[in-house]
Amino acid sequence: MARGRLRVYLGAAPGVGKTYDMLSEAQRARERGRDVVVGFVETHGRARTAALLEGLEAVPRKTMVYRGATFTELDADAVIARRPRVALIDELAHTNVPGSRNAKRWQDIEEVLDAGIDVISTVNIQHLESVNDVVEQITGVPQRERVPDEVVRRADQIELVDMSPEALRRRLAHGNVYAPEKVDAALSNYFRVGNLTALREVALLWVAGKVDEQLDRYRADHGIEGTWEARERVVVALTGGPEGDTLVRRAARVAARSKGADLLAVHVTSADGLTDGDPAHLARQRTLVESVGGTYHQVVGDDIPRALLDFARGVNATQLVLGASRRGRFAQIFSRGVGVETTALSGPIDVHMITHEEVKKGRRPSSSKVLSRRRRLWGWAMAVVGMPALTALLSVFREDLSLPSEILFFLLMTVVVALVGGMWPAITAAVGGSLLLNWYFTPPTGELTIADPQNLFALIVFVVVAAAVSTIVDIAARRTREAARASADAEVLSALAGNVLRGDAAVPALLGRMRDTFGLDSVTLLERRPEAGLTPEVRAEPESWQVVAASGSGPCECPAAADTDVVIDDDLILAARGRLLEAEDQRVLEAFAAEAAVALRQKRLRAEAEQAKPLAEADRLRTALLAAVSHDLRTPLASAKAAVESLRNTAIPWSEADRAELLATADESLARLDRLVANLLDMSRLQAGVLGVSLEPVALEDVVPRAVDDLGPLRDRVDGDISPELPEVSADPTLLERVLVNLMTNAVRYSPPEEPVLITASRLGDQVQVRVIDRGPGIPADAHDRIFLPFQRLGDRDNQSGVGLGLALSRGLAEAMGGSLTPEETPGGGLTMVLTLPISPVPGRIPA
C-alpha cells in the first residue's frame, strides 16, 4: 500500500488562518468529489472557522480521563478504519493526554499516513524544534509542545500562511481570534508588532530553507549541474595567507549589495593533508567569516581551480571571489595560475579578482630548512670527503669492476648523501662523482676526455639519474618532515579544541598550556590602555599596557620586553618570554593567541551578562506586570463600575433583592481589586527587602477560619480539619492569613466543582505543616519550581488569565516568616501545597 501524502499549513503565529485555509481546501476537495473527513479540528470558538465544518464528515473523537478531568483526542484507529481519501488533523505539534498510545499527535499522523491516507495538518513556527529557543528569546514564552523539524520537512507539500503584523493585530482587535476580554492583554504581550515581525521573518527563512532543499533535490534528480541564479550566493576562496581578511571583507560587501545573499568561505587542502596555509590565519579568517554572517567550509582536492568550482556549483553559487596571484611573471610562463584557470572554467559563475597588499610581496616562500643544520653539514661532508674516499676504495678493485658497476656505486653514494644532507649536497656529489668517474675510471684515465661515446652517454645518464633521485629523496624528506610537523601541530590544536569543548578555555589555563607546549618561561596577555596611542614607541612603554592574564614567572610588562610577540588586534598582544620561536611554532602560537582572545571576550561577555541579568529580570517582571495586570485590574473595576451605574440608574425600579445582589457584586469586585493591589505592593516590598514582619505566637485554629471567610462565595468549596491540640506557630497573623487565602483561592480555581478543597495541619518535629489539597489536573514534577516565579500560570498556556502573583507572593511571605512552601502531588491526582512553619518556642511569647 502506497504511503499517504502529508500537506502542512505553516503559520508564523496563532490566528493567521491556518485552520481556516485547511478547511477551505477541504471544502474545495469535497466539491471535486474527494472523500474528506475531519479527524480532529480545533476551531478555538471562531465562528467563521466553525462554519467551514458544515458538510464535512467528522470521525468521532476518543474520550480519555486523566486526573479526574475528561479530554478528547484524535482517534487514529477510527480514521484508519473509515479509510477516507483525505483526513484533516489539526495541530501537528499537540501533546496527547498521558496514557495515549503515542505521546505526540504527529506520531498518530504517521500511522494514518502509513495506512495510505492523505493528511492535511497545521503547525505554527514556534513549535518547530530547531527554532524553539529563538522564539522563546523573541516572545519570552517557552513552548512545551514541539515537533521535530524532520517531520515537517518530510511533508510532501508545505504552504506558508502569511499575514502582516498589522493585519493580524486588526484581526485580534475585531475579536476574530480571542474573546474580547483577552484582546488587550494579547495585543500588549505576545502579539506586539516587533514579536510578530520577528516570527514572520523566522517562518519565511525556514520555508526558504525548505525551498532550497527542494530545488537542490530537483537539480540532483534531473542531473542539472549548471548554476540557477534563484538566490545570490557568494563564495570566497581562502589560501590561508594574510590577504584572506581583505578577501572576506570584500566578499561580505558584495553579498550585502544583494539583500539576503549567502556568504560562504572555502579553503582547499591537498589530498595528502599537507598545505602551506597558515592555521592561525585560517582560524582568524573563519572567525571573521562567521562574524559577518557567513559560513566556513574546507574541501580536499589536488586541482585547486576544479575543487573551487565543484564546491561553488554544488552550493549553487553565483559569484566567486579570489585574490590576485602573487606568483611572479616567470612562474606564470609555466602555469597560468589558480585565478586565470578558475576564470576560464567558471562558466556562468561571476569571478571577482581582488587585489591586495600581499601581491607586491610575492609568493610565500616555503620552508627550505626541512633538515637540521647538523644533517646538512654531514651531507656536505659526505659529498666532499665521501666521494674521494669511494674513488680511492674502487681504485683498489679497478681490475675486477666494470664501468657500469663503478657508476652504480657512485649512484648509491649520491642517494646516501641525499638521504642525509638533502638535495644540494647530493647534486654536488653527483657532479663531483661524474668528474671522478671520468678522471679515474673512464678510458683514457687521467684525462677529462672520453674515448667511447657509450661511456659519455653512461656518465650523462648517471648525472641525470643522480640529480633526479636526489630531488625525489629531498622532496620525500621534506614531506616527511612536514607531515610530522603537521601531525604535531594537529595534536596541539586538537588538545586546544578539546579544552574549548570541555569549557576549560579560561585565559590563564590557555596561557599555561601555551607555556608548557613551547617550553617558555612566561606567557602574558597584554591589553593597551584606552589612553595610550597607536605609535610604535608605545610598545616599549609599560605604563601604556595592562596585564590581562599571565602564566609563569617574570611576566612581560610591555611587548618590547618579549622574545616573541603576537599581535591579536589593535589592543591585544600576546607576549612570550624564554626563547625565540621558529616560524612553524609561531603559527601555532598565533592560533593559541586567537583562542586566548576569544576566551577573554567570552569571559567579559559573561560578566556583562551577569551584570545585566538583574536588570533583564526586572524588565521582564515589569513587562509581564504591564501585560497581565491590565486584565486583572480591568475585570473587577468593570464589574464594580457596572454595578454602581446600575444602582444609580433611576429609570429601572430595582427590587431589594436586585439591589442587594448589585451591592454584593460591587463589594466583591472591590475586595478582589484590593487583594490584587495588596499583592502587588507586598511583592514589591519583598523584592526590595523592606517588607515588615511581626512574628508572634499564632493559633492555626484561629487563623484558618478567618482565611476561609475571606474567600467570600468560594468558602463553601473548602473543608477544614484543624486540630485544636496543635501548638502555636511563630508567624505574622496578617501575612499568614494572606498566604492561606492565596493558596486556597488557587486550589479552588483548579479543582473540579464537585471536589472540595481540603485544608489540614499536623505537627512534624519542631514544625507544623499546613496542607492545602486540591483534586485538579496537577502540575508536572519538572514545573514545581517554575510555578513560584512571578507572573506564571499553570502550563503557561496564556498570558491573559491573571497576574500569577499568588504562589510567588505566598512563598516569599512564608520564607519571610521563617517557614517554607513546597508543592507535592496529591495521591489520586491533584496538587498539595505544604506550608511549613516553626513552632513558637514559648506559647504566648516570642523571645527578642
Coordinates of N, CA, C and O in Angstrom, one line a residue, residues 103-229:
A103 N 2.8 9.6 22.3 CA 3.0 10.8 23.1 C 2.6 12.0 22.3 O 2.1 13.0 22.9
K104 N 2.8 12.0 21.0 CA 2.6 13.2 20.2 C 1.6 12.9 19.1 O 1.5 11.8 18.6
R105 N 0.9 14.0 18.6 CA -0.1 13.8 17.6 C 0.6 13.5 16.2 O 0.0 12.8 15.4
W106 N 1.8 14.1 16.0 CA 2.5 13.8 14.8 C 2.7 12.3 14.6 O 2.8 11.8 13.5
Q107 N 2.9 11.6 15.7 CA 3.1 10.1 15.7 C 1.8 9.4 15.2 O 1.8 8.4 14.5
D108 N 0.6 10.0 15.7 CA -0.7 9.4 15.2 C -0.8 9.7 13.7 O -1.3 8.8 13.0
I109 N -0.4 10.8 13.3 CA -0.5 11.2 11.8 C 0.4 10.2 11.0 O 0.0 9.8 9.9
E110 N 1.6 9.8 11.5 CA 2.4 8.9 10.8 C 1.7 7.6 10.6 O 1.8 7.0 9.5
E111 N 1.0 7.1 11.6 CA 0.2 5.9 11.5 C -0.9 6.0 10.4 O -1.1 5.1 9.6
V112 N -1.5 7.2 10.3 CA -2.6 7.4 9.3 C -1.9 7.4 7.9 O -2.5 6.9 7.0
L113 N -0.8 8.1 7.8 CA -0.1 8.1 6.5 C 0.4 6.7 6.1 O 0.3 6.4 4.9
D114 N 0.9 5.9 7.0 CA 1.3 4.6 6.7 C 0.1 3.7 6.2 O 0.4 2.7 5.5
A115 N -1.1 4.1 6.6 CA -2.3 3.4 6.1 C -2.7 3.8 4.7 O -3.7 3.3 4.2
G116 N -1.9 4.7 4.1 CA -2.3 5.1 2.7 C -3.3 6.3 2.6 O -3.8 6.5 1.6
I117 N -3.5 7.0 3.7 CA -4.5 8.1 3.8 C -3.7 9.4 3.7 O -2.8 9.6 4.5
D118 N -4.1 10.3 2.8 CA -3.5 11.6 2.8 C -4.0 12.4 4.0 O -5.1 12.3 4.5
V119 N -3.1 13.3 4.5 CA -3.4 14.1 5.7 C -3.1 15.5 5.5 O -2.0 15.8 4.9
I120 N -4.0 16.4 5.9 CA -3.7 17.8 5.9 C -3.7 18.3 7.3 O -4.6 18.0 8.1
S121 N -2.6 19.0 7.7 CA -2.4 19.4 9.1 C -1.9 20.8 9.2 O -1.7 21.5 8.2
T122 N -1.8 21.3 10.4 CA -1.3 22.7 10.7 C -0.3 22.7 11.8 O -0.3 21.9 12.6
V123 N 0.6 23.7 11.7 CA 1.5 23.9 12.8 C 2.0 25.4 12.7 O 2.1 26.0 11.7
N124 N 2.4 25.9 13.9 CA 3.0 27.2 14.0 C 4.5 27.1 14.0 O 5.1 26.2 14.5
I125 N 5.2 28.2 13.6 CA 6.7 28.1 13.5 C 7.3 28.0 14.9 O 8.3 27.4 15.0
Q126 N 6.6 28.5 15.9 CA 7.2 28.4 17.3 C 7.3 27.0 17.8 O 7.9 26.7 18.8
H127 N 6.6 26.0 17.2 CA 6.5 24.7 17.7 C 7.6 23.8 17.0 O 7.8 22.7 17.4
L128 N 8.4 24.3 16.0 CA 9.5 23.6 15.4 C 10.7 23.5 16.4 O 11.1 24.6 16.9
E129 N 11.2 22.4 16.5 CA 12.3 22.1 17.5 C 13.5 23.1 17.2 O 14.1 23.6 18.2
S130 N 13.9 23.3 16.0 CA 15.1 24.0 15.7 C 15.1 25.5 16.0 O 16.1 26.1 16.3
V131 N 13.9 26.0 16.0 CA 13.7 27.5 16.3 C 13.0 27.8 17.6 O 12.7 28.9 17.9
N132 N 12.9 26.7 18.4 CA 12.1 26.9 19.7 C 12.8 27.9 20.6 O 12.2 28.8 21.2
D133 N 14.2 27.8 20.7 CA 14.9 28.7 21.6 C 14.9 30.1 21.0 O 14.8 31.1 21.8
V134 N 14.9 30.3 19.7 CA 14.8 31.6 19.1 C 13.5 32.3 19.4 O 13.4 33.4 19.8
V135 N 12.4 31.5 19.3 CA 11.1 32.0 19.5 C 11.0 32.4 21.0 O 10.4 33.5 21.3
E136 N 11.5 31.6 21.9 CA 11.4 32.0 23.3 C 12.2 33.3 23.6 O 11.7 34.1 24.4
Q137 N 13.3 33.5 22.9 CA 14.0 34.8 23.1 C 13.2 35.9 22.6 O 13.3 37.0 23.2
I138 N 12.5 35.7 21.5 CA 11.7 36.8 20.9 C 10.5 37.1 21.8 O 10.3 38.3 22.1
T139 N 9.8 36.1 22.2 CA 8.5 36.3 22.9 C 8.6 36.3 24.4 O 7.7 36.8 25.1
G140 N 9.6 35.6 24.9 CA 9.7 35.4 26.3 C 8.8 34.3 26.8 O 8.6 34.1 28.0
V141 N 8.2 33.5 25.9 CA 7.2 32.5 26.3 C 7.8 31.1 25.8 O 8.0 30.9 24.6
P142 N 8.1 30.2 26.7 CA 8.6 28.9 26.3 C 7.5 28.0 25.7 O 6.4 28.1 26.2
Q143 N 7.8 27.3 24.7 CA 6.9 26.4 24.0 C 7.2 25.0 24.4 O 8.2 24.5 24.1
R144 N 6.2 24.4 25.1 CA 6.4 23.0 25.5 C 5.9 22.0 24.5 O 6.3 20.8 24.6
E145 N 5.1 22.4 23.6 CA 4.7 21.5 22.5 C 5.5 21.7 21.3 O 5.5 22.7 20.7
R146 N 6.4 20.7 21.0 CA 7.4 20.8 19.9 C 7.3 19.6 19.0 O 6.9 18.5 19.4
V147 N 7.7 19.8 17.8 CA 7.7 18.8 16.8 C 9.1 18.8 16.1 O 9.6 19.9 15.8
P148 N 9.7 17.7 15.9 CA 11.0 17.6 15.2 C 10.9 18.2 13.8 O 9.9 18.0 13.1
D149 N 11.9 19.0 13.4 CA 11.8 19.7 12.1 C 11.7 18.6 10.9 O 11.1 18.9 9.9
E150 N 12.4 17.5 11.1 CA 12.4 16.5 10.1 C 11.0 16.0 9.7 O 10.7 15.7 8.6
V151 N 10.1 16.0 10.7 CA 8.7 15.6 10.5 C 8.0 16.5 9.5 O 7.3 16.1 8.5
V152 N 8.3 17.8 9.7 CA 7.6 18.8 8.8 C 8.4 18.8 7.4 O 7.8 19.0 6.4
R153 N 9.7 18.7 7.5 CA 10.5 18.7 6.2 C 10.1 17.6 5.3 O 10.2 17.6 4.1
R154 N 9.7 16.4 5.9 CA 9.3 15.3 5.1 C 8.0 15.5 4.4 O 7.6 14.6 3.6
A155 N 7.2 16.5 4.8 CA 5.9 16.7 4.2 C 6.0 16.9 2.7 O 7.0 17.5 2.2
D156 N 5.1 16.4 2.0 CA 5.1 16.5 0.5 C 4.8 17.9 0.0 O 5.2 18.3 -1.1
Q157 N 4.1 18.6 0.9 CA 3.7 20.0 0.5 C 3.6 20.8 1.7 O 3.0 20.5 2.7
I158 N 4.3 22.0 1.7 CA 4.2 22.9 2.8 C 3.7 24.3 2.3 O 4.3 24.8 1.3
E159 N 2.7 24.8 2.9 CA 2.1 26.1 2.5 C 2.3 27.1 3.6 O 1.8 26.8 4.8
L160 N 2.9 28.2 3.4 CA 3.1 29.2 4.4 C 1.8 30.1 4.4 O 1.5 30.7 3.4
V161 N 1.2 30.2 5.5 CA 0.0 31.0 5.7 C 0.6 32.3 6.3 O 0.9 32.4 7.5
D162 N 0.7 33.3 5.5 CA 1.4 34.6 5.8 C 0.4 35.7 6.0 O -0.7 35.8 5.4
M163 N 0.7 36.6 7.0 CA -0.1 37.8 7.2 C 0.7 38.8 7.9 O 1.6 38.5 8.7
S164 N 0.6 40.1 7.4 CA 1.4 41.1 8.0 C 1.0 41.3 9.5 O -0.1 41.0 9.9
P165 N 2.0 41.8 10.3 CA 1.6 42.0 11.7 C 0.5 42.9 12.0 O -0.4 42.7 12.8
E166 N 0.4 44.0 11.1 CA -0.7 44.9 11.3 C -2.1 44.3 11.0 O -3.1 44.5 11.8
A167 N -2.1 43.5 10.0 CA -3.4 42.8 9.6 C -3.8 41.8 10.7 O -5.0 41.7 11.1
L168 N -2.8 41.1 11.3 CA -3.1 40.1 12.4 C -3.6 40.9 13.6 O -4.5 40.4 14.3
R169 N -3.0 42.0 13.9 CA -3.4 42.7 15.1 C -4.9 43.3 14.9 O -5.7 43.4 15.8
R170 N -5.2 43.7 13.7 CA -6.6 44.1 13.4 C -7.5 43.0 13.6 O -8.6 43.2 14.1
R171 N -7.1 41.8 13.1 CA -8.0 40.6 13.3 C -8.2 40.4 14.7 O -9.3 40.0 15.1
L172 N -7.2 40.5 15.6 CA -7.4 40.4 17.0 C -8.3 41.4 17.6 O -9.2 41.1 18.4
A173 N -8.1 42.7 17.2 CA -8.9 43.8 17.7 C -10.4 43.6 17.3 O -11.3 44.0 18.1
H174 N -10.7 42.9 16.2 CA -12.1 42.7 15.8 C -12.7 41.5 16.5 O -13.9 41.2 16.2
G175 N -11.9 40.8 17.3 CA -12.5 39.7 18.1 C -12.5 38.4 17.2 O -13.2 37.5 17.6
N176 N -11.7 38.3 16.1 CA -11.8 37.1 15.3 C -10.8 36.0 15.7 O -10.8 35.0 15.1
V177 N -10.0 36.3 16.8 CA -9.0 35.3 17.2 C -9.3 34.9 18.7 O -9.5 33.7 19.0
Y178 N -9.4 35.9 19.6 CA -9.6 35.6 21.0 C -10.9 36.3 21.5 O -11.4 37.2 20.8
A179 N -11.4 35.9 22.6 CA -12.6 36.6 23.2 C -12.2 38.0 23.5 O -11.1 38.4 23.8
P180 N -13.2 38.9 23.5 CA -12.9 40.3 23.7 C -12.2 40.7 25.0 O -11.3 41.6 25.0
E181 N -12.5 39.9 26.1 CA -11.8 40.3 27.3 C -10.3 39.9 27.3 O -9.6 40.3 28.2
K182 N -9.9 39.1 26.3 CA -8.4 38.7 26.3 C -7.7 39.5 25.2 O -6.4 39.4 25.1
V183 N -8.3 40.4 24.4 CA -7.7 41.0 23.3 C -6.6 42.0 23.7 O -5.5 42.0 23.2
D184 N -6.9 42.8 24.7 CA -6.0 43.9 25.1 C -4.7 43.3 25.6 O -3.6 43.7 25.3
A185 N -4.8 42.3 26.5 CA -3.6 41.6 27.0 C -2.8 40.9 25.9 O -1.6 41.0 25.9
A186 N -3.5 40.3 25.0 CA -2.8 39.7 23.8 C -2.0 40.7 23.0 O -0.9 40.5 22.6
L187 N -2.7 41.8 22.7 CA -2.0 42.8 21.8 C -0.8 43.4 22.5 O 0.1 43.8 21.8
S188 N -0.9 43.5 23.8 CA 0.2 44.2 24.6 C 1.3 43.2 25.0 O 2.3 43.6 25.5
N189 N 1.1 41.9 24.7 CA 2.1 40.9 25.1 C 2.7 40.2 23.9 O 3.6 40.6 23.3
Y190 N 2.1 39.0 23.7 CA 2.6 38.1 22.6 C 2.5 38.7 21.2 O 3.4 38.6 20.4
F191 N 1.4 39.5 21.0 CA 1.1 39.9 19.6 C 1.6 41.4 19.4 O 0.9 42.1 18.7
R192 N 2.7 41.7 20.0 CA 3.3 43.0 19.7 C 3.8 43.0 18.3 O 4.2 42.0 17.8
V193 N 3.9 44.2 17.7 CA 4.3 44.3 16.3 C 5.7 43.7 16.1 O 6.0 43.0 15.2
G194 N 6.6 44.0 17.1 CA 8.0 43.5 17.0 C 8.1 42.0 17.0 O 8.8 41.4 16.3
N195 N 7.3 41.4 18.0 CA 7.2 40.0 18.1 C 6.7 39.3 16.8 O 7.3 38.4 16.2
L196 N 5.6 39.9 16.2 CA 5.0 39.3 15.0 C 6.0 39.4 13.8 O 6.1 38.5 13.0
T197 N 6.7 40.6 13.8 CA 7.6 40.8 12.6 C 8.7 39.8 12.7 O 9.1 39.2 11.7
A198 N 9.3 39.6 13.9 CA 10.4 38.6 14.0 C 9.9 37.2 13.8 O 10.6 36.4 13.1
L199 N 8.7 36.8 14.3 CA 8.2 35.5 14.0 C 8.0 35.3 12.5 O 8.2 34.2 12.0
R200 N 7.5 36.3 11.9 CA 7.2 36.2 10.4 C 8.5 36.0 9.7 O 8.6 35.2 8.7
E201 N 9.6 36.7 10.1 CA 10.9 36.5 9.4 C 11.4 35.1 9.6 O 12.0 34.5 8.7
V202 N 11.3 34.6 10.9 CA 11.7 33.2 11.2 C 11.0 32.2 10.3 O 11.6 31.3 9.7
A203 N 9.7 32.4 10.1 CA 8.9 31.5 9.3 C 9.3 31.6 7.8 O 9.5 30.5 7.2
L204 N 9.5 32.8 7.3 CA 9.9 32.9 5.9 C 11.3 32.3 5.7 O 11.5 31.7 4.6
L205 N 12.2 32.5 6.6 CA 13.5 31.9 6.4 C 13.5 30.4 6.5 O 14.2 29.7 5.7
W206 N 12.7 29.9 7.4 CA 12.6 28.4 7.5 C 12.0 27.8 6.2 O 12.5 26.8 5.6
V207 N 11.0 28.5 5.7 CA 10.4 28.0 4.4 C 11.3 28.2 3.3 O 11.4 27.3 2.4
A208 N 12.1 29.3 3.3 CA 13.1 29.5 2.2 C 14.1 28.3 2.2 O 14.6 27.9 1.2
G209 N 14.5 27.9 3.4 CA 15.5 26.8 3.5 C 14.8 25.5 3.0 O 15.5 24.7 2.3
K210 N 13.6 25.3 3.2 CA 12.9 24.1 2.7 C 12.8 24.2 1.1 O 13.0 23.2 0.4
V211 N 12.6 25.4 0.6 CA 12.6 25.6 -0.8 C 13.9 25.3 -1.4 O 14.0 24.7 -2.5
D212 N 15.0 25.7 -0.8 CA 16.4 25.4 -1.2 C 16.6 23.9 -1.3 O 17.2 23.4 -2.3
E213 N 16.1 23.2 -0.3 CA 16.3 21.8 -0.3 C 15.6 21.1 -1.5 O 16.1 20.2 -2.2
Q214 N 14.3 21.6 -1.7 CA 13.6 21.1 -2.8 C 14.2 21.4 -4.2 O 14.3 20.5 -5.1
L215 N 14.8 22.6 -4.3 CA 15.5 22.9 -5.5 C 16.7 22.1 -5.7 O 17.0 21.6 -6.8
D216 N 17.5 21.9 -4.7 CA 18.7 21.1 -4.8 C 18.4 19.6 -5.1 O 19.1 19.0 -6.0
R217 N 17.3 19.1 -4.5 CA 16.9 17.8 -4.8 C 16.4 17.6 -6.3 O 16.7 16.7 -7.0
Y218 N 15.7 18.6 -6.8 CA 15.2 18.6 -8.2 C 16.4 18.6 -9.1 O 16.4 17.9 -10.1
R219 N 17.4 19.5 -8.9 CA 18.5 19.6 -9.7 C 19.4 18.3 -9.7 O 19.9 17.9 -10.8
A220 N 19.5 17.7 -8.5 CA 20.2 16.4 -8.4 C 19.5 15.3 -9.2 O 20.1 14.5 -9.9
D221 N 18.1 15.3 -9.0 CA 17.3 14.2 -9.7 C 17.4 14.3 -11.2 O 17.3 13.3 -11.9
H222 N 17.5 15.5 -11.7 CA 17.5 15.7 -13.1 C 18.9 16.0 -13.7 O 19.0 16.3 -14.9
G223 N 19.9 15.8 -12.9 CA 21.3 15.9 -13.4 C 21.6 17.3 -13.9 O 22.4 17.4 -14.8
I224 N 21.1 18.3 -13.2 CA 21.4 19.7 -13.6 C 22.6 20.2 -12.9 O 22.5 20.3 -11.6
E225 N 23.7 20.4 -13.5 CA 24.9 20.9 -12.9 C 25.1 22.4 -13.0 O 25.9 22.9 -12.3
G226 N 24.5 23.0 -13.9 CA 24.6 24.5 -14.1 C 24.1 25.2 -12.9 O 23.3 24.7 -12.1
T227 N 24.5 26.5 -12.9 CA 24.0 27.4 -11.8 C 22.7 28.0 -12.1 O 22.5 28.6 -13.2
W228 N 21.7 27.9 -11.2 CA 20.5 28.6 -11.3 C 20.5 29.8 -10.4 O 20.6 29.6 -9.1
E229 N 20.4 31.0 -10.9 CA 20.6 32.2 -10.0 C 19.3 32.5 -9.3 O 18.7 33.6 -9.4

